[in-house]
PDB file of C-alpha atoms in Angstrom:
ATOM      1  CA  MET J   1      -3.168  11.827  -8.830  1.00 97.00           C
ATOM      2  CA  LEU J   2      -4.972  12.095 -12.020  1.00 98.00           C
ATOM      3  CA  VAL J   3      -3.015  11.074 -15.267  1.00 98.00           C
ATOM      4  CA  ARG J   4      -3.902  12.880 -18.263  1.00 98.00           C
ATOM      5  CA  PHE J   5      -3.017  11.685 -21.943  1.00 98.00           C
ATOM      6  CA  TRP J   6      -2.728  14.156 -24.469  1.00 98.00           C
ATOM      7  CA  GLY J   7      -0.847  11.939 -26.791  1.00 98.00           C
ATOM      8  CA  THR J   8      -0.658   8.671 -27.380  1.00 98.00           C
ATOM      9  CA  ARG J   9       0.786   7.532 -30.720  1.00 97.00           C
ATOM     10  CA  GLY J  10       4.570   6.498 -31.658  1.00 96.00           C
ATOM     11  CA  SER J  11       6.945   7.322 -34.130  1.00 93.00           C
ATOM     12  CA  LEU J  12       4.602   9.807 -36.261  1.00 96.00           C
ATOM     13  CA  ALA J  13       1.688  11.703 -35.901  1.00 97.00           C
ATOM     14  CA  VAL J  14      -1.604  10.115 -37.720  1.00 97.00           C
ATOM     15  CA  ALA J  15      -4.854  11.730 -38.762  1.00 96.00           C
ATOM     16  CA  GLN J  16      -7.673   9.853 -39.466  1.00 93.00           C
ATOM     17  CA  THR J  17      -8.289   9.855 -43.498  1.00 95.00           C
ATOM     18  CA  ALA J  18     -11.480  10.240 -45.073  1.00 97.00           C
ATOM     19  CA  GLY J  19     -11.990   6.527 -45.805  1.00 96.00           C
ATOM     20  CA  ALA J  20     -11.647   5.611 -42.025  1.00 96.00           C
ATOM     21  CA  ILE J  21     -14.394   8.286 -41.096  1.00 97.00           C
ATOM     22  CA  ARG J  22     -16.712   6.873 -43.872  1.00 97.00           C
ATOM     23  CA  GLY J  23     -16.665   3.542 -42.474  1.00 97.00           C
ATOM     24  CA  LYS J  24     -17.003   4.221 -38.925  1.00 98.00           C
ATOM     25  CA  ILE J  25     -20.499   6.441 -40.030  1.00 97.00           C
ATOM     26  CA  ALA J  26     -21.260   3.169 -42.059  1.00 98.00           C
ATOM     27  CA  ARG J  27     -21.075   0.905 -38.823  1.00 97.00           C
ATOM     28  CA  ALA J  28     -22.951   3.183 -36.570  1.00 97.00           C
ATOM     29  CA  LEU J  29     -25.624   3.604 -39.457  1.00 97.00           C
ATOM     30  CA  VAL J  30     -25.814  -0.387 -39.313  1.00 97.00           C
ATOM     31  CA  ALA J  31     -26.204  -0.572 -35.945  1.00 97.00           C
ATOM     32  CA  ALA J  32     -28.490   2.304 -35.489  1.00 97.00           C
ATOM     33  CA  GLY J  33     -30.918  -0.414 -37.389  1.00 96.00           C
ATOM     34  CA  GLY J  34     -33.323   2.543 -38.826  1.00 95.00           C
ATOM     35  CA  ARG J  35     -33.897   4.413 -35.436  1.00 95.00           C
ATOM     36  CA  GLY J  36     -34.471   8.132 -35.605  1.00 95.00           C
ATOM     37  CA  PHE J  37     -33.209  10.081 -32.743  1.00 96.00           C
ATOM     38  CA  ALA J  38     -34.643  13.714 -31.662  1.00 97.00           C
ATOM     39  CA  ASP J  39     -31.469  15.616 -30.969  1.00 97.00           C
ATOM     40  CA  THR J  40     -27.468  15.393 -30.872  1.00 97.00           C
ATOM     41  CA  ALA J  41     -27.686  14.279 -27.428  1.00 97.00           C
ATOM     42  CA  GLU J  42     -29.654  11.458 -27.914  1.00 97.00           C
ATOM     43  CA  ALA J  43     -27.385  10.499 -30.683  1.00 97.00           C
ATOM     44  CA  GLU J  44     -24.372  10.977 -28.564  1.00 97.00           C
ATOM     45  CA  ALA J  45     -26.563   9.014 -25.994  1.00 97.00           C
ATOM     46  CA  PHE J  46     -26.690   6.075 -28.428  1.00 97.00           C
ATOM     47  CA  VAL J  47     -22.878   6.026 -29.337  1.00 98.00           C
ATOM     48  CA  ASP J  48     -21.748   6.097 -25.738  1.00 97.00           C
ATOM     49  CA  ARG J  49     -24.239   2.912 -25.034  1.00 97.00           C
ATOM     50  CA  GLU J  50     -24.417   1.059 -27.972  1.00 97.00           C
ATOM     51  CA  LEU J  51     -21.455   1.588 -30.139  1.00 98.00           C
ATOM     52  CA  ASP J  52     -17.856  -0.114 -29.668  1.00 98.00           C
ATOM     53  CA  PHE J  53     -15.045   2.303 -29.116  1.00 97.00           C
ATOM     54  CA  ALA J  54     -13.478   1.921 -32.199  1.00 97.00           C
ATOM     55  CA  THR J  55     -16.552   2.884 -34.108  1.00 98.00           C
ATOM     56  CA  GLY J  56     -17.601   5.880 -31.747  1.00 97.00           C
ATOM     57  CA  GLY J  57     -14.403   7.351 -30.713  1.00 97.00           C
ATOM     58  CA  THR J  58     -10.397   7.096 -31.683  1.00 98.00           C
ATOM     59  CA  TYR J  59      -7.530   6.587 -30.031  1.00 98.00           C
ATOM     60  CA  GLY J  60      -6.259   9.507 -31.609  1.00 97.00           C
ATOM     61  CA  GLY J  61      -3.302  10.630 -33.456  1.00 97.00           C
ATOM     62  CA  ALA J  62      -0.832  12.831 -31.582  1.00 98.00           C
ATOM     63  CA  THR J  63       2.533  11.982 -30.508  1.00 98.00           C
ATOM     64  CA  THR J  64       3.404  11.125 -26.877  1.00 98.00           C
ATOM     65  CA  CYS J  65       2.533  13.623 -24.100  1.00 98.00           C
ATOM     66  CA  VAL J  66       0.982  12.723 -20.514  1.00 98.00           C
ATOM     67  CA  GLU J  67       0.223  14.862 -17.682  1.00 98.00           C
ATOM     68  CA  ILE J  68       0.561  14.146 -14.300  1.00 98.00           C
ATOM     69  CA  GLU J  69      -1.480  16.236 -12.023  1.00 96.00           C
ATOM     70  CA  GLY J  70      -1.007  15.814  -7.795  1.00 91.00           C
ATOM     71  CA  GLY J  71       1.712  17.402  -6.880  1.00 87.00           C
ATOM     72  CA  ASP J  72       2.443  21.158  -5.694  1.00 94.00           C
ATOM     73  CA  GLY J  73       0.403  22.838  -8.262  1.00 94.00           C
ATOM     74  CA  SER J  74       2.696  23.257 -11.011  1.00 97.00           C
ATOM     75  CA  PHE J  75       2.399  21.387 -13.971  1.00 98.00           C
ATOM     76  CA  ILE J  76       4.068  18.002 -14.561  1.00 98.00           C
ATOM     77  CA  VAL J  77       4.415  16.355 -18.364  1.00 98.00           C
ATOM     78  CA  CYS J  78       6.134  13.650 -19.585  1.00 98.00           C
ATOM     79  CA  ASP J  79       7.364  14.315 -23.264  1.00 98.00           C
ATOM     80  CA  MET J  80       6.978  16.958 -26.006  1.00 98.00           C
ATOM     81  CA  GLY J  81       5.124  15.184 -28.793  1.00 98.00           C
ATOM     82  CA  THR J  82       2.360  16.897 -30.979  1.00 98.00           C
ATOM     83  CA  GLY J  83       0.011  16.045 -28.073  1.00 98.00           C
ATOM     84  CA  LEU J  84       1.945  19.253 -26.496  1.00 98.00           C
ATOM     85  CA  ARG J  85       0.140  21.815 -28.443  1.00 98.00           C
ATOM     86  CA  GLU J  86      -3.228  20.576 -27.151  1.00 98.00           C
ATOM     87  CA  PHE J  87      -2.068  20.522 -23.302  1.00 98.00           C
ATOM     88  CA  GLY J  88      -0.285  24.316 -23.987  1.00 98.00           C
ATOM     89  CA  ILE J  89      -3.708  25.382 -25.336  1.00 98.00           C
ATOM     90  CA  ASP J  90      -5.449  23.882 -22.208  1.00 98.00           C
ATOM     91  CA  ALA J  91      -2.708  25.121 -19.913  1.00 98.00           C
ATOM     92  CA  PHE J  92      -3.366  28.640 -20.802  1.00 98.00           C
ATOM     93  CA  ARG J  93      -7.109  28.219 -19.893  1.00 98.00           C
ATOM     94  CA  ARG J  94      -6.102  27.036 -16.198  1.00 98.00           C
ATOM     95  CA  CYS J  95      -3.432  29.449 -15.995  1.00 97.00           C
ATOM     96  CA  ALA J  96      -6.005  32.291 -16.925  1.00 97.00           C
ATOM     97  CA  ALA J  97      -7.869  30.915 -13.980  1.00 97.00           C
ATOM     98  CA  GLY J  98      -4.761  31.298 -11.448  1.00 96.00           C
ATOM     99  CA  HIS J  99      -2.725  28.127 -12.264  1.00 97.00           C
ATOM    100  CA  GLU J 100       0.625  28.484 -11.393  1.00 96.00           C
ATOM    101  CA  ARG J 101       2.926  29.053 -14.330  1.00 98.00           C
ATOM    102  CA  THR J 102       5.608  26.392 -13.657  1.00 98.00           C
ATOM    103  CA  TYR J 103       6.236  23.724 -15.951  1.00 98.00           C
ATOM    104  CA  HIS J 104       8.166  20.420 -15.049  1.00 98.00           C
ATOM    105  CA  PHE J 105       9.270  18.290 -18.225  1.00 98.00           C
ATOM    106  CA  PHE J 106      10.322  15.119 -17.860  1.00 98.00           C
ATOM    107  CA  MET J 107      12.064  13.448 -21.345  1.00 98.00           C
ATOM    108  CA  SER J 108      12.117  10.013 -21.891  1.00 98.00           C
ATOM    109  CA  HIS J 109      14.258  10.784 -25.103  1.00 97.00           C
ATOM    110  CA  LEU J 110      15.001  13.088 -27.723  1.00 97.00           C
ATOM    111  CA  HIS J 111      13.670  11.717 -30.963  1.00 97.00           C
ATOM    112  CA  TRP J 112      11.309  13.572 -33.064  1.00 96.00           C
ATOM    113  CA  ASP J 113       8.047  12.160 -32.134  1.00 96.00           C
ATOM    114  CA  HIS J 114       8.866  13.478 -28.211  1.00 97.00           C
ATOM    115  CA  ILE J 115      10.318  16.539 -28.927  1.00 98.00           C
ATOM    116  CA  GLY J 116       8.277  17.911 -31.974  1.00 98.00           C
ATOM    117  CA  GLY J 117       5.521  19.654 -30.052  1.00 98.00           C
ATOM    118  CA  PHE J 118       7.798  22.050 -28.472  1.00 98.00           C
ATOM    119  CA  PRO J 119       7.984  24.727 -30.981  1.00 98.00           C
ATOM    120  CA  PHE J 120       4.260  24.123 -30.980  1.00 98.00           C
ATOM    121  CA  PHE J 121       3.732  24.618 -27.264  1.00 98.00           C
ATOM    122  CA  GLY J 122       2.157  28.314 -26.536  1.00 98.00           C
ATOM    123  CA  PRO J 123       3.500  28.916 -22.896  1.00 98.00           C
ATOM    124  CA  ALA J 124       7.096  28.622 -23.707  1.00 98.00           C
ATOM    125  CA  PHE J 125       6.057  32.576 -25.465  1.00 98.00           C
ATOM    126  CA  ASP J 126       4.889  33.718 -21.863  1.00 98.00           C
ATOM    127  CA  PRO J 127       7.338  35.603 -20.475  1.00 98.00           C
ATOM    128  CA  ASN J 128       5.717  34.888 -16.999  1.00 98.00           C
ATOM    129  CA  ALA J 129       6.412  31.075 -17.466  1.00 98.00           C
ATOM    130  CA  HIS J 130       9.162  28.922 -16.110  1.00 98.00           C
ATOM    131  CA  ILE J 131      10.082  25.732 -17.884  1.00 98.00           C
ATOM    132  CA  VAL J 132      12.337  23.150 -16.380  1.00 98.00           C
ATOM    133  CA  ILE J 133      13.354  20.421 -18.737  1.00 98.00           C
ATOM    134  CA  HIS J 134      14.288  17.296 -16.831  1.00 98.00           C
ATOM    135  CA  SER J 135      16.235  14.007 -18.920  1.00 98.00           C
ATOM    136  CA  GLY J 136      18.591  11.739 -18.445  1.00 97.00           C
ATOM    137  CA  HIS J 137      20.496  13.226 -21.319  1.00 97.00           C
ATOM    138  CA  ALA J 138      23.004  15.952 -20.916  1.00 97.00           C
ATOM    139  CA  ASP J 139      22.041  16.694 -24.608  1.00 97.00           C
ATOM    140  CA  ALA J 140      18.524  17.622 -24.266  1.00 98.00           C
ATOM    141  CA  GLU J 141      19.209  21.124 -25.016  1.00 98.00           C
ATOM    142  CA  GLN J 142      21.038  20.817 -27.967  1.00 98.00           C
ATOM    143  CA  ALA J 143      18.413  18.681 -29.403  1.00 98.00           C
ATOM    144  CA  LEU J 144      15.528  21.143 -28.525  1.00 98.00           C
ATOM    145  CA  ARG J 145      17.571  24.248 -30.068  1.00 98.00           C
ATOM    146  CA  ARG J 146      18.780  22.153 -33.389  1.00 98.00           C
ATOM    147  CA  GLN J 147      14.924  21.150 -34.166  1.00 97.00           C
ATOM    148  CA  GLN J 148      14.259  25.131 -34.482  1.00 98.00           C
ATOM    149  CA  GLU J 149      17.092  25.935 -36.506  1.00 97.00           C
ATOM    150  CA  GLU J 150      15.843  27.973 -39.633  1.00 96.00           C
ATOM    151  CA  ILE J 151      16.618  25.210 -41.846  1.00 97.00           C
ATOM    152  CA  SER J 152      14.047  23.090 -40.237  1.00 96.00           C
ATOM    153  CA  PHE J 153      12.005  25.845 -38.522  1.00 97.00           C
ATOM    154  CA  PRO J 154      11.106  29.604 -38.930  1.00 97.00           C
ATOM    155  CA  VAL J 155      10.795  30.499 -35.100  1.00 97.00           C
ATOM    156  CA  ALA J 156      14.405  30.303 -33.159  1.00 98.00           C
ATOM    157  CA  PHE J 157      14.857  28.772 -29.693  1.00 98.00           C
ATOM    158  CA  ASP J 158      16.465  31.980 -28.456  1.00 97.00           C
ATOM    159  CA  TRP J 159      12.723  33.692 -29.550  1.00 97.00           C
ATOM    160  CA  LEU J 160      11.335  32.338 -26.945  1.00 98.00           C
ATOM    161  CA  ARG J 161      10.534  33.940 -24.076  1.00 98.00           C
ATOM    162  CA  ALA J 162       9.831  31.810 -20.987  1.00 98.00           C
ATOM    163  CA  LYS J 163      12.344  31.072 -18.480  1.00 98.00           C
ATOM    164  CA  ILE J 164      13.802  27.586 -19.683  1.00 98.00           C
ATOM    165  CA  GLU J 165      16.205  25.452 -17.604  1.00 98.00           C
ATOM    166  CA  PHE J 166      17.693  22.149 -18.494  1.00 98.00           C
ATOM    167  CA  ARG J 167      18.323  19.827 -15.549  1.00 98.00           C
ATOM    168  CA  THR J 168      20.018  16.316 -16.085  1.00 98.00           C
ATOM    169  CA  LEU J 169      18.817  13.380 -14.015  1.00 98.00           C
ATOM    170  CA  ALA J 170      21.051  10.136 -12.691  1.00 97.00           C
ATOM    171  CA  PRO J 171      19.338   7.138 -12.391  1.00 96.00           C
ATOM    172  CA  GLY J 172      19.324   5.041  -9.234  1.00 91.00           C
ATOM    173  CA  GLU J 173      18.600   8.508  -7.520  1.00 95.00           C
ATOM    174  CA  THR J 174      15.390   9.822  -6.001  1.00 97.00           C
ATOM    175  CA  TYR J 175      14.316  13.436  -6.762  1.00 98.00           C
ATOM    176  CA  ARG J 176      11.915  15.767  -5.018  1.00 98.00           C
ATOM    177  CA  ILE J 177      10.351  17.673  -7.961  1.00 98.00           C
ATOM    178  CA  GLY J 178       6.889  19.456  -8.473  1.00 97.00           C
ATOM    179  CA  GLY J 179       5.932  18.089  -4.980  1.00 97.00           C
ATOM    180  CA  LEU J 180       6.500  14.508  -6.185  1.00 98.00           C
ATOM    181  CA  ASP J 181       9.074  11.837  -5.526  1.00 98.00           C
ATOM    182  CA  VAL J 182      10.678  10.893  -8.813  1.00 98.00           C
ATOM    183  CA  GLU J 183      13.284   8.030  -9.819  1.00 98.00           C
ATOM    184  CA  VAL J 184      14.716   7.296 -12.999  1.00 98.00           C
ATOM    185  CA  MET J 185      15.667   4.222 -14.786  1.00 97.00           C
ATOM    186  CA  GLU J 186      17.801   3.710 -17.952  1.00 96.00           C
ATOM    187  CA  GLN J 187      16.222   1.800 -20.858  1.00 93.00           C
ATOM    188  CA  HIS J 188      16.965   0.288 -24.036  1.00 83.00           C
ATOM    189  CA  HIS J 189      16.418   2.293 -26.610  1.00 84.00           C
ATOM    190  CA  SER J 190      18.562   4.190 -29.606  1.00 81.00           C
ATOM    191  CA  HIS J 191      20.587   6.830 -27.866  1.00 87.00           C
ATOM    192  CA  LYS J 192      18.958   5.671 -24.554  1.00 93.00           C
ATOM    193  CA  SER J 193      15.939   6.468 -22.892  1.00 96.00           C
ATOM    194  CA  TYR J 194      14.680   6.839 -19.158  1.00 98.00           C
ATOM    195  CA  GLY J 195      11.403   5.651 -17.631  1.00 97.00           C
ATOM    196  CA  TYR J 196      10.140   7.622 -14.635  1.00 98.00           C
ATOM    197  CA  ARG J 197       8.477   6.531 -11.400  1.00 98.00           C
ATOM    198  CA  PHE J 198       6.388   9.651  -9.963  1.00 98.00           C
ATOM    199  CA  THR J 199       4.842   8.683  -6.486  1.00 98.00           C
ATOM    200  CA  ASP J 200       2.974  11.305  -4.490  1.00 98.00           C
ATOM    201  CA  ASP J 201       2.528  12.460  -0.729  1.00 97.00           C
ATOM    202  CA  ALA J 202      -0.259   9.818  -0.511  1.00 97.00           C
ATOM    203  CA  GLY J 203       1.645   7.052  -1.819  1.00 97.00           C
ATOM    204  CA  LYS J 204       0.290   6.751  -5.180  1.00 98.00           C
ATOM    205  CA  THR J 205       2.708   5.840  -7.947  1.00 98.00           C
ATOM    206  CA  ALA J 206       2.627   6.086 -11.922  1.00 98.00           C
ATOM    207  CA  ILE J 207       5.097   4.929 -14.152  1.00 98.00           C
ATOM    208  CA  PHE J 208       6.066   6.468 -17.242  1.00 98.00           C
ATOM    209  CA  SER J 209       7.873   4.193 -19.461  1.00 97.00           C
ATOM    210  CA  THR J 210       8.352   4.310 -23.232  1.00 95.00           C
ATOM    211  CA  ASP J 211      10.170   3.322 -25.874  1.00 92.00           C
ATOM    212  CA  SER J 212      11.927   0.506 -24.379  1.00 90.00           C
ATOM    213  CA  GLU J 213      12.419  -2.555 -25.865  1.00 82.00           C
ATOM    214  CA  HIS J 214      12.046  -6.004 -23.448  1.00 77.00           C
ATOM    215  CA  LYS J 215      12.237  -9.053 -25.498  1.00 63.00           C
ATOM    216  CA  ILE J 216      10.188 -12.172 -24.610  1.00 63.00           C
ATOM    217  CA  ASP J 217      13.172 -14.592 -24.731  1.00 59.00           C
ATOM    218  CA  SER J 218      15.052 -12.627 -22.397  1.00 64.00           C
ATOM    219  CA  MET J 219      12.730 -11.811 -19.643  1.00 60.00           C
ATOM    220  CA  GLU J 220      14.885 -13.368 -16.769  1.00 61.00           C
ATOM    221  CA  GLY J 221      16.987  -9.749 -17.616  1.00 62.00           C
ATOM    222  CA  GLU J 222      14.189  -7.697 -16.732  1.00 77.00           C
ATOM    223  CA  ALA J 223      13.832  -8.050 -12.618  1.00 88.00           C
ATOM    224  CA  ASP J 224      15.356  -4.879 -12.623  1.00 93.00           C
ATOM    225  CA  VAL J 225      12.051  -3.510 -14.900  1.00 94.00           C
ATOM    226  CA  ALA J 226       9.834  -5.308 -12.577  1.00 94.00           C
ATOM    227  CA  HIS J 227      11.238  -4.065  -9.686  1.00 96.00           C
ATOM    228  CA  PHE J 228      11.109  -0.396 -10.933  1.00 97.00           C
ATOM    229  CA  PHE J 229       7.135  -1.087 -11.787  1.00 97.00           C
ATOM    230  CA  ARG J 230       6.621  -2.677  -8.178  1.00 97.00           C
ATOM    231  CA  ASP J 231       3.328  -1.868  -6.460  1.00 98.00           C
ATOM    232  CA  ALA J 232       2.364   1.026  -8.939  1.00 98.00           C
ATOM    233  CA  ASP J 233      -1.113   1.679  -9.365  1.00 98.00           C
ATOM    234  CA  LEU J 234      -0.647   2.811 -12.893  1.00 98.00           C
ATOM    235  CA  VAL J 235       2.044   2.097 -15.604  1.00 98.00           C
ATOM    236  CA  ILE J 236       2.438   3.512 -19.002  1.00 98.00           C
ATOM    237  CA  CYS J 237       4.142   1.162 -21.100  1.00 97.00           C
ATOM    238  CA  ASP J 238       5.313   0.616 -24.750  1.00 95.00           C
ATOM    239  CA  THR J 239       3.170  -1.592 -26.079  1.00 95.00           C
ATOM    240  CA  MET J 240       3.759  -0.660 -29.943  1.00 90.00           C
ATOM    241  CA  TYR J 241       3.806  -3.872 -31.523  1.00 75.00           C
ATOM    242  CA  SER J 242       1.642  -7.088 -31.370  1.00 63.00           C
ATOM    243  CA  LEU J 243       3.881  -9.891 -30.019  1.00 58.00           C
ATOM    244  CA  ALA J 244       4.213 -11.128 -33.612  1.00 55.00           C
ATOM    245  CA  ASP J 245       5.400  -7.939 -34.873  1.00 61.00           C
ATOM    246  CA  ALA J 246       8.162  -7.720 -32.348  1.00 49.00           C
ATOM    247  CA  VAL J 247       9.650 -11.252 -32.546  1.00 49.00           C
ATOM    248  CA  SER J 248       9.323 -11.198 -36.102  1.00 48.00           C
ATOM    249  CA  MET J 249       9.490  -8.135 -38.492  1.00 58.00           C
ATOM    250  CA  LYS J 250      10.922  -5.585 -35.642  1.00 55.00           C
ATOM    251  CA  GLU J 251      12.965  -7.083 -33.304  1.00 58.00           C
ATOM    252  CA  ASP J 252      15.603  -4.643 -32.146  1.00 57.00           C
ATOM    253  CA  TRP J 253      13.640  -1.385 -33.240  1.00 55.00           C
ATOM    254  CA  GLY J 254      13.549  -0.740 -29.270  1.00 59.00           C
ATOM    255  CA  HIS J 255       9.934  -0.933 -28.418  1.00 68.00           C
ATOM    256  CA  SER J 256       7.914  -3.639 -26.576  1.00 75.00           C
ATOM    257  CA  SER J 257       4.424  -5.358 -27.126  1.00 87.00           C
ATOM    258  CA  ASN J 258       1.322  -6.115 -25.115  1.00 93.00           C
ATOM    259  CA  ILE J 259       2.233  -9.610 -23.882  1.00 93.00           C
ATOM    260  CA  VAL J 260       5.415  -8.412 -22.582  1.00 93.00           C
ATOM    261  CA  ALA J 261       4.295  -5.783 -20.899  1.00 95.00           C
ATOM    262  CA  ILE J 262       1.495  -7.877 -18.731  1.00 96.00           C
ATOM    263  CA  ASP J 263       4.118  -9.959 -18.136  1.00 94.00           C
ATOM    264  CA  LEU J 264       6.246  -7.235 -16.542  1.00 96.00           C
ATOM    265  CA  CYS J 265       3.087  -5.477 -14.536  1.00 97.00           C
ATOM    266  CA  HIS J 266       2.084  -9.397 -13.310  1.00 96.00           C
ATOM    267  CA  GLU J 267       5.988  -9.607 -11.934  1.00 95.00           C
ATOM    268  CA  ALA J 268       5.806  -6.309 -10.348  1.00 96.00           C
ATOM    269  CA  GLU J 269       1.975  -6.469  -9.089  1.00 97.00           C
ATOM    270  CA  ALA J 270       1.002  -3.287 -10.519  1.00 98.00           C
ATOM    271  CA  LYS J 271      -2.421  -2.571 -10.506  1.00 98.00           C
ATOM    272  CA  ARG J 272      -3.244  -1.409 -13.831  1.00 98.00           C
ATOM    273  CA  LEU J 273      -1.554  -0.861 -17.155  1.00 98.00           C
ATOM    274  CA  ALA J 274      -1.839   1.534 -20.283  1.00 98.00           C
ATOM    275  CA  LEU J 275      -1.154   0.062 -23.463  1.00 98.00           C
ATOM    276  CA  PHE J 276       0.831   3.307 -25.039  1.00 97.00           C
ATOM    277  CA  HIS J 277       3.008   4.586 -27.726  1.00 96.00           C
ATOM    278  CA  HIS J 278       0.595   3.139 -30.641  1.00 96.00           C
ATOM    279  CA  GLU J 279       2.041   2.012 -33.645  1.00 95.00           C
ATOM    280  CA  PRO J 280       1.000   4.764 -36.415  1.00 95.00           C
ATOM    281  CA  ILE J 281      -0.144   2.104 -38.950  1.00 95.00           C
ATOM    282  CA  TYR J 282      -2.567   0.506 -36.840  1.00 95.00           C
ATOM    283  CA  SER J 283      -6.246   1.492 -37.142  1.00 96.00           C
ATOM    284  CA  ASP J 284      -8.629   2.218 -34.149  1.00 97.00           C
ATOM    285  CA  ASP J 285      -9.901  -1.595 -34.932  1.00 97.00           C
ATOM    286  CA  ASP J 286      -6.199  -2.752 -34.801  1.00 96.00           C
ATOM    287  CA  ILE J 287      -5.818  -1.087 -31.466  1.00 97.00           C
ATOM    288  CA  GLN J 288      -9.072  -2.259 -29.975  1.00 98.00           C
ATOM    289  CA  ARG J 289      -8.383  -5.794 -31.031  1.00 96.00           C
ATOM    290  CA  MET J 290      -5.237  -5.915 -29.440  1.00 96.00           C
ATOM    291  CA  HIS J 291      -6.625  -3.858 -26.252  1.00 97.00           C
ATOM    292  CA  GLN J 292      -8.934  -7.009 -26.528  1.00 97.00           C
ATOM    293  CA  GLU J 293      -6.487  -9.831 -26.719  1.00 96.00           C
ATOM    294  CA  SER J 294      -4.368  -8.451 -23.773  1.00 97.00           C
ATOM    295  CA  ILE J 295      -7.674  -8.441 -21.515  1.00 97.00           C
ATOM    296  CA  ARG J 296      -7.473 -11.995 -22.460  1.00 97.00           C
ATOM    297  CA  TYR J 297      -3.759 -12.492 -22.028  1.00 96.00           C
ATOM    298  CA  GLU J 298      -4.110 -10.906 -18.361  1.00 97.00           C
ATOM    299  CA  GLU J 299      -6.928 -13.103 -17.775  1.00 96.00           C
ATOM    300  CA  LEU J 300      -5.212 -16.423 -18.566  1.00 96.00           C
ATOM    301  CA  THR J 301      -1.641 -15.576 -17.141  1.00 96.00           C
ATOM    302  CA  ARG J 302      -3.311 -13.763 -13.997  1.00 95.00           C
ATOM    303  CA  ARG J 303      -1.600 -14.272 -10.612  1.00 87.00           C
ATOM    304  CA  GLU J 304      -3.298 -13.508  -7.315  1.00 86.00           C
ATOM    305  CA  THR J 305      -3.496  -9.894  -8.096  1.00 87.00           C
ATOM    306  CA  PRO J 306      -5.702  -8.766 -11.320  1.00 95.00           C
ATOM    307  CA  LEU J 307      -4.176  -6.353 -13.301  1.00 98.00           C
ATOM    308  CA  GLU J 308      -6.390  -3.743 -15.087  1.00 98.00           C
ATOM    309  CA  VAL J 309      -5.492  -3.328 -18.796  1.00 98.00           C
ATOM    310  CA  LEU J 310      -6.334  -0.094 -20.098  1.00 98.00           C
ATOM    311  CA  CYS J 311      -5.905   1.318 -23.913  1.00 98.00           C
ATOM    312  CA  ALA J 312      -4.700   4.865 -23.888  1.00 98.00           C
ATOM    313  CA  TYR J 313      -5.940   7.389 -26.076  1.00 98.00           C
ATOM    314  CA  ASP J 314      -5.652  10.948 -26.872  1.00 98.00           C
ATOM    315  CA  GLY J 315      -8.299  12.508 -23.849  1.00 98.00           C
ATOM    316  CA  LEU J 316      -8.119   9.700 -21.666  1.00 98.00           C
ATOM    317  CA  GLU J 317      -7.804  10.715 -17.942  1.00 98.00           C
ATOM    318  CA  VAL J 318      -7.275   8.068 -15.281  1.00 98.00           C
ATOM    319  CA  ARG J 319      -7.441   9.160 -11.534  1.00 98.00           C
ATOM    320  CA  LEU J 320      -5.547   7.140  -9.110  1.00 97.00           C
TER     321      LEU J 320
END
């Protein structure tokens, strides 16, 4: 199983500002200490070897879109955030090389940051494509059609040429979709959200659980979540806020913290956690700092089995 992250921000797509790029360049020049580089390859090797990620790279700004590869050859995609546009471009490339043109989408929920990439999804205009949209929400079709009404977007939903189906999934059931076993969990969020558990034939399991609020002062009520995460090889979890933000300014906003995610994964004895759905106002430095703090917290609270803490970024690939 291979997991690709095409969009990792929450709430709103963001772009690097000129000031942020300028700061990265300045820090890189200071780190170089006057050294010269013979060519671009040598300079890139310096970036990879000596710069921290927040200086030499970026966590990205596209909203939620994650691909899971490892089923029957069809595309498996979680959510339709703005990262879906880049996925669609890459899917065209793979389909030209013979990849099957079936797309299974699994929707956490229907807020704008999770559906806003669909009007820009190139394969939706491919008459040979088959798109199946799975959701716990019976009104998923209504939401996608509404965002392409003329008042909001110039291309109507009915102008799309792919074959598009909507299927409603129920929590507590196990479905065989795209060569994977899929389980569904209802989560605490406005208009509800749903988490998904994907297991391939080799027994590898990836969890997609975003836009769900787990409160540090009521963890005794999260046993069902820990069970859903049980023994997972990778848990992609909503860690939008620091614990301080989650319990002070943004309680009941429908999102969770890095600390709570680590506690849940420890309880579940999961192997890896990917911090995900990054707050749009957090800079690369802010996210990197949260990642480092998360690694330290995991070490301090570790039980028998270590939990590897990753920080998702646009373009990250994780092989299970």
